[in-house]
Amino acid sequence: MDRPKISIITATYNNRLTIEHTIHSLLSQTYKNIEYIIIDGASSDGTLDILERYRKHINIFVSEKDNGVYEALNKGLVRATGDILGFLHADDSFYSDLTLETIAKAFLNDNLVATYGDLLYVHPTNPSQIIRYWVSQPFTPDLLKKGWMPAHPTLFFKRTVIDEIGLFDTQYHIAADYDYMLRMLNHYPPTAFHYIPAVITCMKVGGKSNRSLRNIIRKMREDYQI
C-alpha cells in the first residue's frame, strides 16, 4: 500500500487545556496524506473556540452530545475514509514528527492488518517528565491468556477491520478498547499484526480509566467480564 491515507480520530469533551498541544502534534507530522476527524461531545469550557481556530485543518468535525468517548470514537470510525485508521486522544501527542511516516511505511506490507508500538505515560502538566515507559512486544496468541494487549493509543489498523469486527461495544464505559483489541487479535492470524519497537504516542496520566479508585474498580470488572 503506497502512501496510504491515514485517518486520525480525536474525541474531545472539555479538553481546553490539552487539545491545542494534541493538534500541534498532528500538524507537525511530516507525513501529509492525513484525514483529521474530531468528534466533540458538545464542550462548554472553551474547547470549541480552540477547535474553530484550527478548523481548516480538520477534515471532518462533529460537535453534539454523546454517551461517552467510545460512542464518539465510533462516530469517527464510520465517517473515516482513510485506508488506515488510528486514534489521537485529546490529551495525547505523537512522540515524533516522523510517527505517521513510520506507520505508513509499516503498511507497505499488504498482509498487515494492524500495527502498534510503545507508549510513554507522561506528567499531565510537564510532558517531558516520563512516568512510565510501556514497552510492548510482538504478538503471540498465548499472551492473551496473560491479560496482555498492545497499548491502544499506539494501534493503527486497516479500515476493513471495522467491516469485519464492527465498532466499539459501548456497553463498556472504560474498557471497550480492551474488548476491541481482543476481538481483533482473535479474528486474524498473528502474522497480520506488526510490532514497531519504538515509541509511538505520549499519553498524559490521569485518564478516565485511572482517574479515581471507583474507575479503577470499574475497569477491573469490565476487563474480567470481557
PDB file of C-alpha atoms in Angstrom:
ATOM      1  CA  MET A   1       0.000   0.000   0.000  1.00  0.00           C
ATOM      2  CA  ASP A   2       1.848   3.070  -1.270  1.00  0.00           C
ATOM      3  CA  ARG A   3       1.339   6.336   0.693  1.00  0.00           C
ATOM      4  CA  PRO A   4      -1.999   5.310   2.235  1.00  0.00           C
ATOM      5  CA  LYS A   5      -4.437   7.870   3.547  1.00  0.00           C
ATOM      6  CA  ILE A   6      -4.355   7.758   7.348  1.00  0.00           C
ATOM      7  CA  SER A   7      -7.488   8.840   9.220  1.00  0.00           C
ATOM      8  CA  ILE A   8      -6.765  10.138  12.718  1.00  0.00           C
ATOM      9  CA  ILE A   9      -9.728  10.374  15.098  1.00  0.00           C
ATOM     10  CA  THR A  10      -9.775  12.590  18.173  1.00  0.00           C
ATOM     11  CA  ALA A  11     -12.691  12.586  20.611  1.00  0.00           C
ATOM     12  CA  THR A  12     -12.968  15.749  22.685  1.00  0.00           C
ATOM     13  CA  TYR A  13     -15.059  16.901  25.608  1.00  0.00           C
ATOM     14  CA  ASN A  14     -13.993  19.901  27.665  1.00  0.00           C
ATOM     15  CA  ASN A  15     -10.307  19.492  26.791  1.00  0.00           C
ATOM     16  CA  ARG A  16      -9.445  23.183  26.617  1.00  0.00           C
ATOM     17  CA  LEU A  17      -6.144  22.725  28.463  1.00  0.00           C
ATOM     18  CA  THR A  18      -4.744  19.931  26.292  1.00  0.00           C
ATOM     19  CA  ILE A  19      -6.342  19.903  22.837  1.00  0.00           C
ATOM     20  CA  GLU A  20      -4.091  22.530  21.266  1.00  0.00           C
ATOM     21  CA  HIS A  21      -0.956  20.519  22.105  1.00  0.00           C
ATOM     22  CA  THR A  22      -2.605  17.451  20.581  1.00  0.00           C
ATOM     23  CA  ILE A  23      -3.483  19.293  17.358  1.00  0.00           C
ATOM     24  CA  HIS A  24       0.047  20.718  17.051  1.00  0.00           C
ATOM     25  CA  SER A  25       1.368  17.182  17.384  1.00  0.00           C
ATOM     26  CA  LEU A  26      -0.689  16.145  14.367  1.00  0.00           C
ATOM     27  CA  LEU A  27       0.084  19.223  12.272  1.00  0.00           C
ATOM     28  CA  SER A  28       3.827  18.750  12.796  1.00  0.00           C
ATOM     29  CA  GLN A  29       3.803  15.328  11.111  1.00  0.00           C
ATOM     30  CA  THR A  30       5.989  15.107   8.019  1.00  0.00           C
ATOM     31  CA  TYR A  31       3.507  12.642   6.532  1.00  0.00           C
ATOM     32  CA  LYS A  32       0.740  14.677   4.928  1.00  0.00           C
ATOM     33  CA  ASN A  33      -1.780  12.200   3.488  1.00  0.00           C
ATOM     34  CA  ILE A  34      -3.904  12.560   6.613  1.00  0.00           C
ATOM     35  CA  GLU A  35      -7.622  12.881   7.209  1.00  0.00           C
ATOM     36  CA  TYR A  36      -8.213  14.520  10.593  1.00  0.00           C
ATOM     37  CA  ILE A  37     -11.519  13.812  12.327  1.00  0.00           C
ATOM     38  CA  ILE A  38     -12.620  15.477  15.556  1.00  0.00           C
ATOM     39  CA  ILE A  39     -15.767  14.335  17.331  1.00  0.00           C
ATOM     40  CA  ASP A  40     -16.702  16.700  20.155  1.00  0.00           C
ATOM     41  CA  GLY A  41     -19.269  15.958  22.840  1.00  0.00           C
ATOM     42  CA  ALA A  42     -20.699  19.499  22.960  1.00  0.00           C
ATOM     43  CA  SER A  43     -17.889  21.004  25.014  1.00  0.00           C
ATOM     44  CA  SER A  44     -18.697  24.048  27.124  1.00  0.00           C
ATOM     45  CA  ASP A  45     -15.280  25.062  28.512  1.00  0.00           C
ATOM     46  CA  GLY A  46     -13.794  26.884  25.525  1.00  0.00           C
ATOM     47  CA  THR A  47     -12.627  23.778  23.657  1.00  0.00           C
ATOM     48  CA  LEU A  48     -14.825  24.709  20.689  1.00  0.00           C
ATOM     49  CA  ASP A  49     -13.201  28.159  20.431  1.00  0.00           C
ATOM     50  CA  ILE A  50      -9.791  26.481  20.134  1.00  0.00           C
ATOM     51  CA  LEU A  51     -11.057  23.977  17.578  1.00  0.00           C
ATOM     52  CA  GLU A  52     -12.509  26.783  15.487  1.00  0.00           C
ATOM     53  CA  ARG A  53      -9.034  28.316  15.164  1.00  0.00           C
ATOM     54  CA  TYR A  54      -7.820  25.077  13.572  1.00  0.00           C
ATOM     55  CA  ARG A  55     -10.977  24.376  11.592  1.00  0.00           C
ATOM     56  CA  LYS A  56      -9.213  24.496   8.213  1.00  0.00           C
ATOM     57  CA  HIS A  57      -7.006  21.588   9.315  1.00  0.00           C
ATOM     58  CA  ILE A  58      -9.945  19.421  10.423  1.00  0.00           C
ATOM     59  CA  ASN A  59     -11.469  17.412   7.583  1.00  0.00           C
ATOM     60  CA  ILE A  60     -14.485  16.105   9.485  1.00  0.00           C
ATOM     61  CA  PHE A  61     -15.880  17.871  12.540  1.00  0.00           C
ATOM     62  CA  VAL A  62     -18.903  16.998  14.668  1.00  0.00           C
ATOM     63  CA  SER A  63     -19.976  18.633  17.927  1.00  0.00           C
ATOM     64  CA  GLU A  64     -23.019  17.164  19.648  1.00  0.00           C
ATOM     65  CA  LYS A  65     -23.908  15.430  22.875  1.00  0.00           C
ATOM     66  CA  ASP A  66     -22.950  11.777  23.101  1.00  0.00           C
ATOM     67  CA  ASN A  67     -22.840   8.964  25.623  1.00  0.00           C
ATOM     68  CA  GLY A  68     -19.116   8.864  26.158  1.00  0.00           C
ATOM     69  CA  VAL A  69     -15.766   8.529  24.431  1.00  0.00           C
ATOM     70  CA  TYR A  70     -16.466   5.188  22.737  1.00  0.00           C
ATOM     71  CA  GLU A  71     -19.643   6.436  21.097  1.00  0.00           C
ATOM     72  CA  ALA A  72     -17.629   9.437  19.906  1.00  0.00           C
ATOM     73  CA  LEU A  73     -14.884   7.208  18.512  1.00  0.00           C
ATOM     74  CA  ASN A  74     -17.499   5.085  16.750  1.00  0.00           C
ATOM     75  CA  LYS A  75     -18.852   8.218  15.087  1.00  0.00           C
ATOM     76  CA  GLY A  76     -15.364   8.902  13.831  1.00  0.00           C
ATOM     77  CA  LEU A  77     -14.835   5.358  12.594  1.00  0.00           C
ATOM     78  CA  VAL A  78     -17.986   5.304  10.479  1.00  0.00           C
ATOM     79  CA  ARG A  79     -17.089   8.673   8.918  1.00  0.00           C
ATOM     80  CA  ALA A  80     -13.448   7.856   8.204  1.00  0.00           C
ATOM     81  CA  THR A  81     -12.430   7.384   4.577  1.00  0.00           C
ATOM     82  CA  GLY A  82      -8.755   6.569   5.105  1.00  0.00           C
ATOM     83  CA  ASP A  83      -7.025   3.316   4.266  1.00  0.00           C
ATOM     84  CA  ILE A  84      -5.539   3.215   7.779  1.00  0.00           C
ATOM     85  CA  LEU A  85      -7.301   4.305  10.983  1.00  0.00           C
ATOM     86  CA  GLY A  86      -5.816   5.460  14.268  1.00  0.00           C
ATOM     87  CA  PHE A  87      -6.656   7.490  17.364  1.00  0.00           C
ATOM     88  CA  LEU A  88      -5.033  10.534  18.918  1.00  0.00           C
ATOM     89  CA  HIS A  89      -6.806  11.210  22.179  1.00  0.00           C
ATOM     90  CA  ALA A  90      -7.398  14.783  23.272  1.00  0.00           C
ATOM     91  CA  ASP A  91      -4.658  14.799  25.904  1.00  0.00           C
ATOM     92  CA  ASP A  92      -2.142  12.691  23.944  1.00  0.00           C
ATOM     93  CA  SER A  93       0.510  13.520  21.353  1.00  0.00           C
ATOM     94  CA  PHE A  94       2.617  11.710  18.808  1.00  0.00           C
ATOM     95  CA  TYR A  95       6.146  11.082  20.055  1.00  0.00           C
ATOM     96  CA  SER A  96       7.872  12.252  16.897  1.00  0.00           C
ATOM     97  CA  ASP A  97       7.176  14.305  13.796  1.00  0.00           C
ATOM     98  CA  LEU A  98       8.026  11.116  11.884  1.00  0.00           C
ATOM     99  CA  THR A  99       5.499   8.902  13.665  1.00  0.00           C
ATOM    100  CA  LEU A 100       2.988   8.669  10.827  1.00  0.00           C
ATOM    101  CA  GLU A 101       5.788   8.174   8.300  1.00  0.00           C
ATOM    102  CA  THR A 102       6.764   5.114  10.348  1.00  0.00           C
ATOM    103  CA  ILE A 103       3.171   3.858  10.405  1.00  0.00           C
ATOM    104  CA  ALA A 104       2.717   4.321   6.650  1.00  0.00           C
ATOM    105  CA  LYS A 105       5.990   2.508   5.959  1.00  0.00           C
ATOM    106  CA  ALA A 106       4.839  -0.488   8.027  1.00  0.00           C
ATOM    107  CA  PHE A 107       1.727  -0.848   5.904  1.00  0.00           C
ATOM    108  CA  LEU A 108       3.782  -1.267   2.753  1.00  0.00           C
ATOM    109  CA  ASN A 109       3.389  -4.900   3.764  1.00  0.00           C
ATOM    110  CA  ASP A 110      -0.065  -5.571   2.329  1.00  0.00           C
ATOM    111  CA  ASN A 111      -0.512  -8.632   4.566  1.00  0.00           C
ATOM    112  CA  LEU A 112      -0.660  -6.483   7.689  1.00  0.00           C
ATOM    113  CA  VAL A 113      -3.982  -5.716   9.312  1.00  0.00           C
ATOM    114  CA  ALA A 114      -2.681  -3.691  12.251  1.00  0.00           C
ATOM    115  CA  THR A 115       0.466  -2.277  13.760  1.00  0.00           C
ATOM    116  CA  TYR A 116       1.334  -0.963  17.210  1.00  0.00           C
ATOM    117  CA  GLY A 117       4.316   0.217  19.233  1.00  0.00           C
ATOM    118  CA  ASP A 118       5.488   1.543  22.579  1.00  0.00           C
ATOM    119  CA  LEU A 119       3.794   4.154  24.767  1.00  0.00           C
ATOM    120  CA  LEU A 120       5.066   6.808  27.150  1.00  0.00           C
ATOM    121  CA  TYR A 121       2.967   7.873  30.129  1.00  0.00           C
ATOM    122  CA  VAL A 122       3.932  11.463  30.871  1.00  0.00           C
ATOM    123  CA  HIS A 123       3.180  14.015  33.582  1.00  0.00           C
ATOM    124  CA  PRO A 124      -0.131  15.848  32.946  1.00  0.00           C
ATOM    125  CA  THR A 125       1.414  19.317  33.134  1.00  0.00           C
ATOM    126  CA  ASN A 126       5.019  18.514  32.204  1.00  0.00           C
ATOM    127  CA  PRO A 127       5.046  16.216  29.141  1.00  0.00           C
ATOM    128  CA  SER A 128       8.848  15.958  29.254  1.00  0.00           C
ATOM    129  CA  GLN A 129       8.599  14.097  32.577  1.00  0.00           C
ATOM    130  CA  ILE A 130       8.190  10.379  31.893  1.00  0.00           C
ATOM    131  CA  ILE A 131       6.092   8.476  34.436  1.00  0.00           C
ATOM    132  CA  ARG A 132       6.103   5.056  32.788  1.00  0.00           C
ATOM    133  CA  TYR A 133       7.548   3.532  29.631  1.00  0.00           C
ATOM    134  CA  TRP A 134       5.216   0.838  28.255  1.00  0.00           C
ATOM    135  CA  VAL A 135       7.404  -1.404  26.113  1.00  0.00           C
ATOM    136  CA  SER A 136       5.278  -3.726  24.017  1.00  0.00           C
ATOM    137  CA  GLN A 137       6.304  -6.893  22.155  1.00  0.00           C
ATOM    138  CA  PRO A 138       5.453  -8.965  19.071  1.00  0.00           C
ATOM    139  CA  PHE A 139       2.060 -10.619  19.327  1.00  0.00           C
ATOM    140  CA  THR A 140       1.628 -14.317  20.030  1.00  0.00           C
ATOM    141  CA  PRO A 141      -1.747 -15.870  20.977  1.00  0.00           C
ATOM    142  CA  ASP A 142      -0.518 -17.145  24.370  1.00  0.00           C
ATOM    143  CA  LEU A 143      -0.068 -13.534  25.513  1.00  0.00           C
ATOM    144  CA  LEU A 144      -3.847 -13.076  25.605  1.00  0.00           C
ATOM    145  CA  LYS A 145      -4.117 -15.682  28.382  1.00  0.00           C
ATOM    146  CA  LYS A 146      -1.832 -13.475  30.472  1.00  0.00           C
ATOM    147  CA  GLY A 147      -4.067 -10.426  30.052  1.00  0.00           C
ATOM    148  CA  TRP A 148      -1.635  -8.749  27.654  1.00  0.00           C
ATOM    149  CA  MET A 149      -2.706  -6.296  24.976  1.00  0.00           C
ATOM    150  CA  PRO A 150      -0.971  -3.660  22.854  1.00  0.00           C
ATOM    151  CA  ALA A 151      -1.147  -0.073  24.023  1.00  0.00           C
ATOM    152  CA  HIS A 152      -4.396   1.112  22.446  1.00  0.00           C
ATOM    153  CA  PRO A 153      -3.198   4.687  21.696  1.00  0.00           C
ATOM    154  CA  THR A 154      -0.424   3.211  19.528  1.00  0.00           C
ATOM    155  CA  LEU A 155      -2.716   0.972  17.469  1.00  0.00           C
ATOM    156  CA  PHE A 156      -3.318   1.605  13.749  1.00  0.00           C
ATOM    157  CA  PHE A 157      -5.409  -0.716  11.602  1.00  0.00           C
ATOM    158  CA  LYS A 158      -6.870  -1.072   8.132  1.00  0.00           C
ATOM    159  CA  ARG A 159     -10.330   0.330   7.568  1.00  0.00           C
ATOM    160  CA  THR A 160     -11.510  -3.141   6.508  1.00  0.00           C
ATOM    161  CA  VAL A 161     -11.298  -4.164  10.176  1.00  0.00           C
ATOM    162  CA  ILE A 162     -14.485  -2.311  11.072  1.00  0.00           C
ATOM    163  CA  ASP A 163     -16.316  -4.136   8.301  1.00  0.00           C
ATOM    164  CA  GLU A 164     -15.245  -7.476   9.797  1.00  0.00           C
ATOM    165  CA  ILE A 165     -15.351  -6.986  13.578  1.00  0.00           C
ATOM    166  CA  GLY A 166     -17.532  -3.898  13.896  1.00  0.00           C
ATOM    167  CA  LEU A 167     -17.206  -0.918  16.222  1.00  0.00           C
ATOM    168  CA  PHE A 168     -16.515  -0.367  19.916  1.00  0.00           C
ATOM    169  CA  ASP A 169     -19.019  -2.071  22.208  1.00  0.00           C
ATOM    170  CA  THR A 170     -20.460   0.863  24.140  1.00  0.00           C
ATOM    171  CA  GLN A 171     -21.841  -1.327  26.930  1.00  0.00           C
ATOM    172  CA  TYR A 172     -18.302  -0.974  28.300  1.00  0.00           C
ATOM    173  CA  HIS A 173     -17.674   2.536  29.588  1.00  0.00           C
ATOM    174  CA  ILE A 174     -13.954   2.223  30.352  1.00  0.00           C
ATOM    175  CA  ALA A 175     -12.611  -0.997  28.814  1.00  0.00           C
ATOM    176  CA  ALA A 176     -14.191  -1.026  25.333  1.00  0.00           C
ATOM    177  CA  ASP A 177     -10.721  -0.566  23.841  1.00  0.00           C
ATOM    178  CA  TYR A 178      -9.577  -3.793  25.550  1.00  0.00           C
ATOM    179  CA  ASP A 179     -12.623  -5.611  24.190  1.00  0.00           C
ATOM    180  CA  TYR A 180     -11.992  -4.243  20.699  1.00  0.00           C
ATOM    181  CA  MET A 181      -8.391  -5.322  20.615  1.00  0.00           C
ATOM    182  CA  LEU A 182      -9.200  -8.783  21.919  1.00  0.00           C
ATOM    183  CA  ARG A 183     -11.774  -9.210  19.169  1.00  0.00           C
ATOM    184  CA  MET A 184      -9.265  -8.026  16.598  1.00  0.00           C
ATOM    185  CA  LEU A 185      -6.402 -10.178  17.876  1.00  0.00           C
ATOM    186  CA  ASN A 186      -8.623 -13.265  17.947  1.00  0.00           C
ATOM    187  CA  HIS A 187     -10.072 -12.641  14.484  1.00  0.00           C
ATOM    188  CA  TYR A 188      -6.848 -12.501  12.472  1.00  0.00           C
ATOM    189  CA  PRO A 189      -3.709 -14.671  12.409  1.00  0.00           C
ATOM    190  CA  PRO A 190      -0.696 -13.458  14.433  1.00  0.00           C
ATOM    191  CA  THR A 191       1.158 -12.644  11.205  1.00  0.00           C
ATOM    192  CA  ALA A 192      -1.413  -9.908  10.494  1.00  0.00           C
ATOM    193  CA  PHE A 193      -0.011  -7.798  13.361  1.00  0.00           C
ATOM    194  CA  HIS A 194       3.276  -5.913  13.372  1.00  0.00           C
ATOM    195  CA  TYR A 195       5.103  -4.546  16.398  1.00  0.00           C
ATOM    196  CA  ILE A 196       7.156  -1.388  15.856  1.00  0.00           C
ATOM    197  CA  PRO A 197       9.868  -1.289  18.575  1.00  0.00           C
ATOM    198  CA  ALA A 198       9.654   2.471  19.040  1.00  0.00           C
ATOM    199  CA  VAL A 199       7.590   4.987  20.985  1.00  0.00           C
ATOM    200  CA  ILE A 200       4.503   5.959  19.006  1.00  0.00           C
ATOM    201  CA  THR A 201       2.423   8.027  21.419  1.00  0.00           C
ATOM    202  CA  CYS A 202       2.807  10.045  24.621  1.00  0.00           C
ATOM    203  CA  MET A 203      -0.164   9.756  26.971  1.00  0.00           C
ATOM    204  CA  LYS A 204      -0.769  12.028  29.942  1.00  0.00           C
ATOM    205  CA  VAL A 205      -1.560  10.187  33.173  1.00  0.00           C
ATOM    206  CA  GLY A 206      -4.917  10.775  34.811  1.00  0.00           C
ATOM    207  CA  GLY A 207      -7.126   9.381  32.040  1.00  0.00           C
ATOM    208  CA  LYS A 208     -10.623   8.060  32.508  1.00  0.00           C
ATOM    209  CA  SER A 209      -9.592   4.521  33.461  1.00  0.00           C
ATOM    210  CA  ASN A 210      -7.266   5.552  36.298  1.00  0.00           C
ATOM    211  CA  ARG A 211      -8.688   8.898  37.379  1.00  0.00           C
ATOM    212  CA  SER A 212     -10.228   7.529  40.592  1.00  0.00           C
ATOM    213  CA  LEU A 213     -10.419   4.360  42.664  1.00  0.00           C
ATOM    214  CA  ARG A 214     -14.020   3.946  41.524  1.00  0.00           C
ATOM    215  CA  ASN A 215     -12.954   3.973  37.860  1.00  0.00           C
ATOM    216  CA  ILE A 216     -10.084   1.558  38.518  1.00  0.00           C
ATOM    217  CA  ILE A 217     -12.504  -0.898  40.129  1.00  0.00           C
ATOM    218  CA  ARG A 218     -14.996  -0.482  37.298  1.00  0.00           C
ATOM    219  CA  LYS A 219     -12.288  -1.097  34.709  1.00  0.00           C
ATOM    220  CA  MET A 220     -11.204  -4.271  36.517  1.00  0.00           C
ATOM    221  CA  ARG A 221     -14.801  -5.509  36.480  1.00  0.00           C
ATOM    222  CA  GLU A 222     -15.191  -4.729  32.770  1.00  0.00           C
ATOM    223  CA  ASP A 223     -11.855  -6.381  31.962  1.00  0.00           C
ATOM    224  CA  TYR A 224     -12.951  -9.520  33.837  1.00  0.00           C
ATOM    225  CA  GLN A 225     -16.326  -9.558  32.033  1.00  0.00           C
ATOM    226  CA  ILE A 226     -14.585  -9.186  28.662  1.00  0.00           C
TER     227      ILE A 226
END
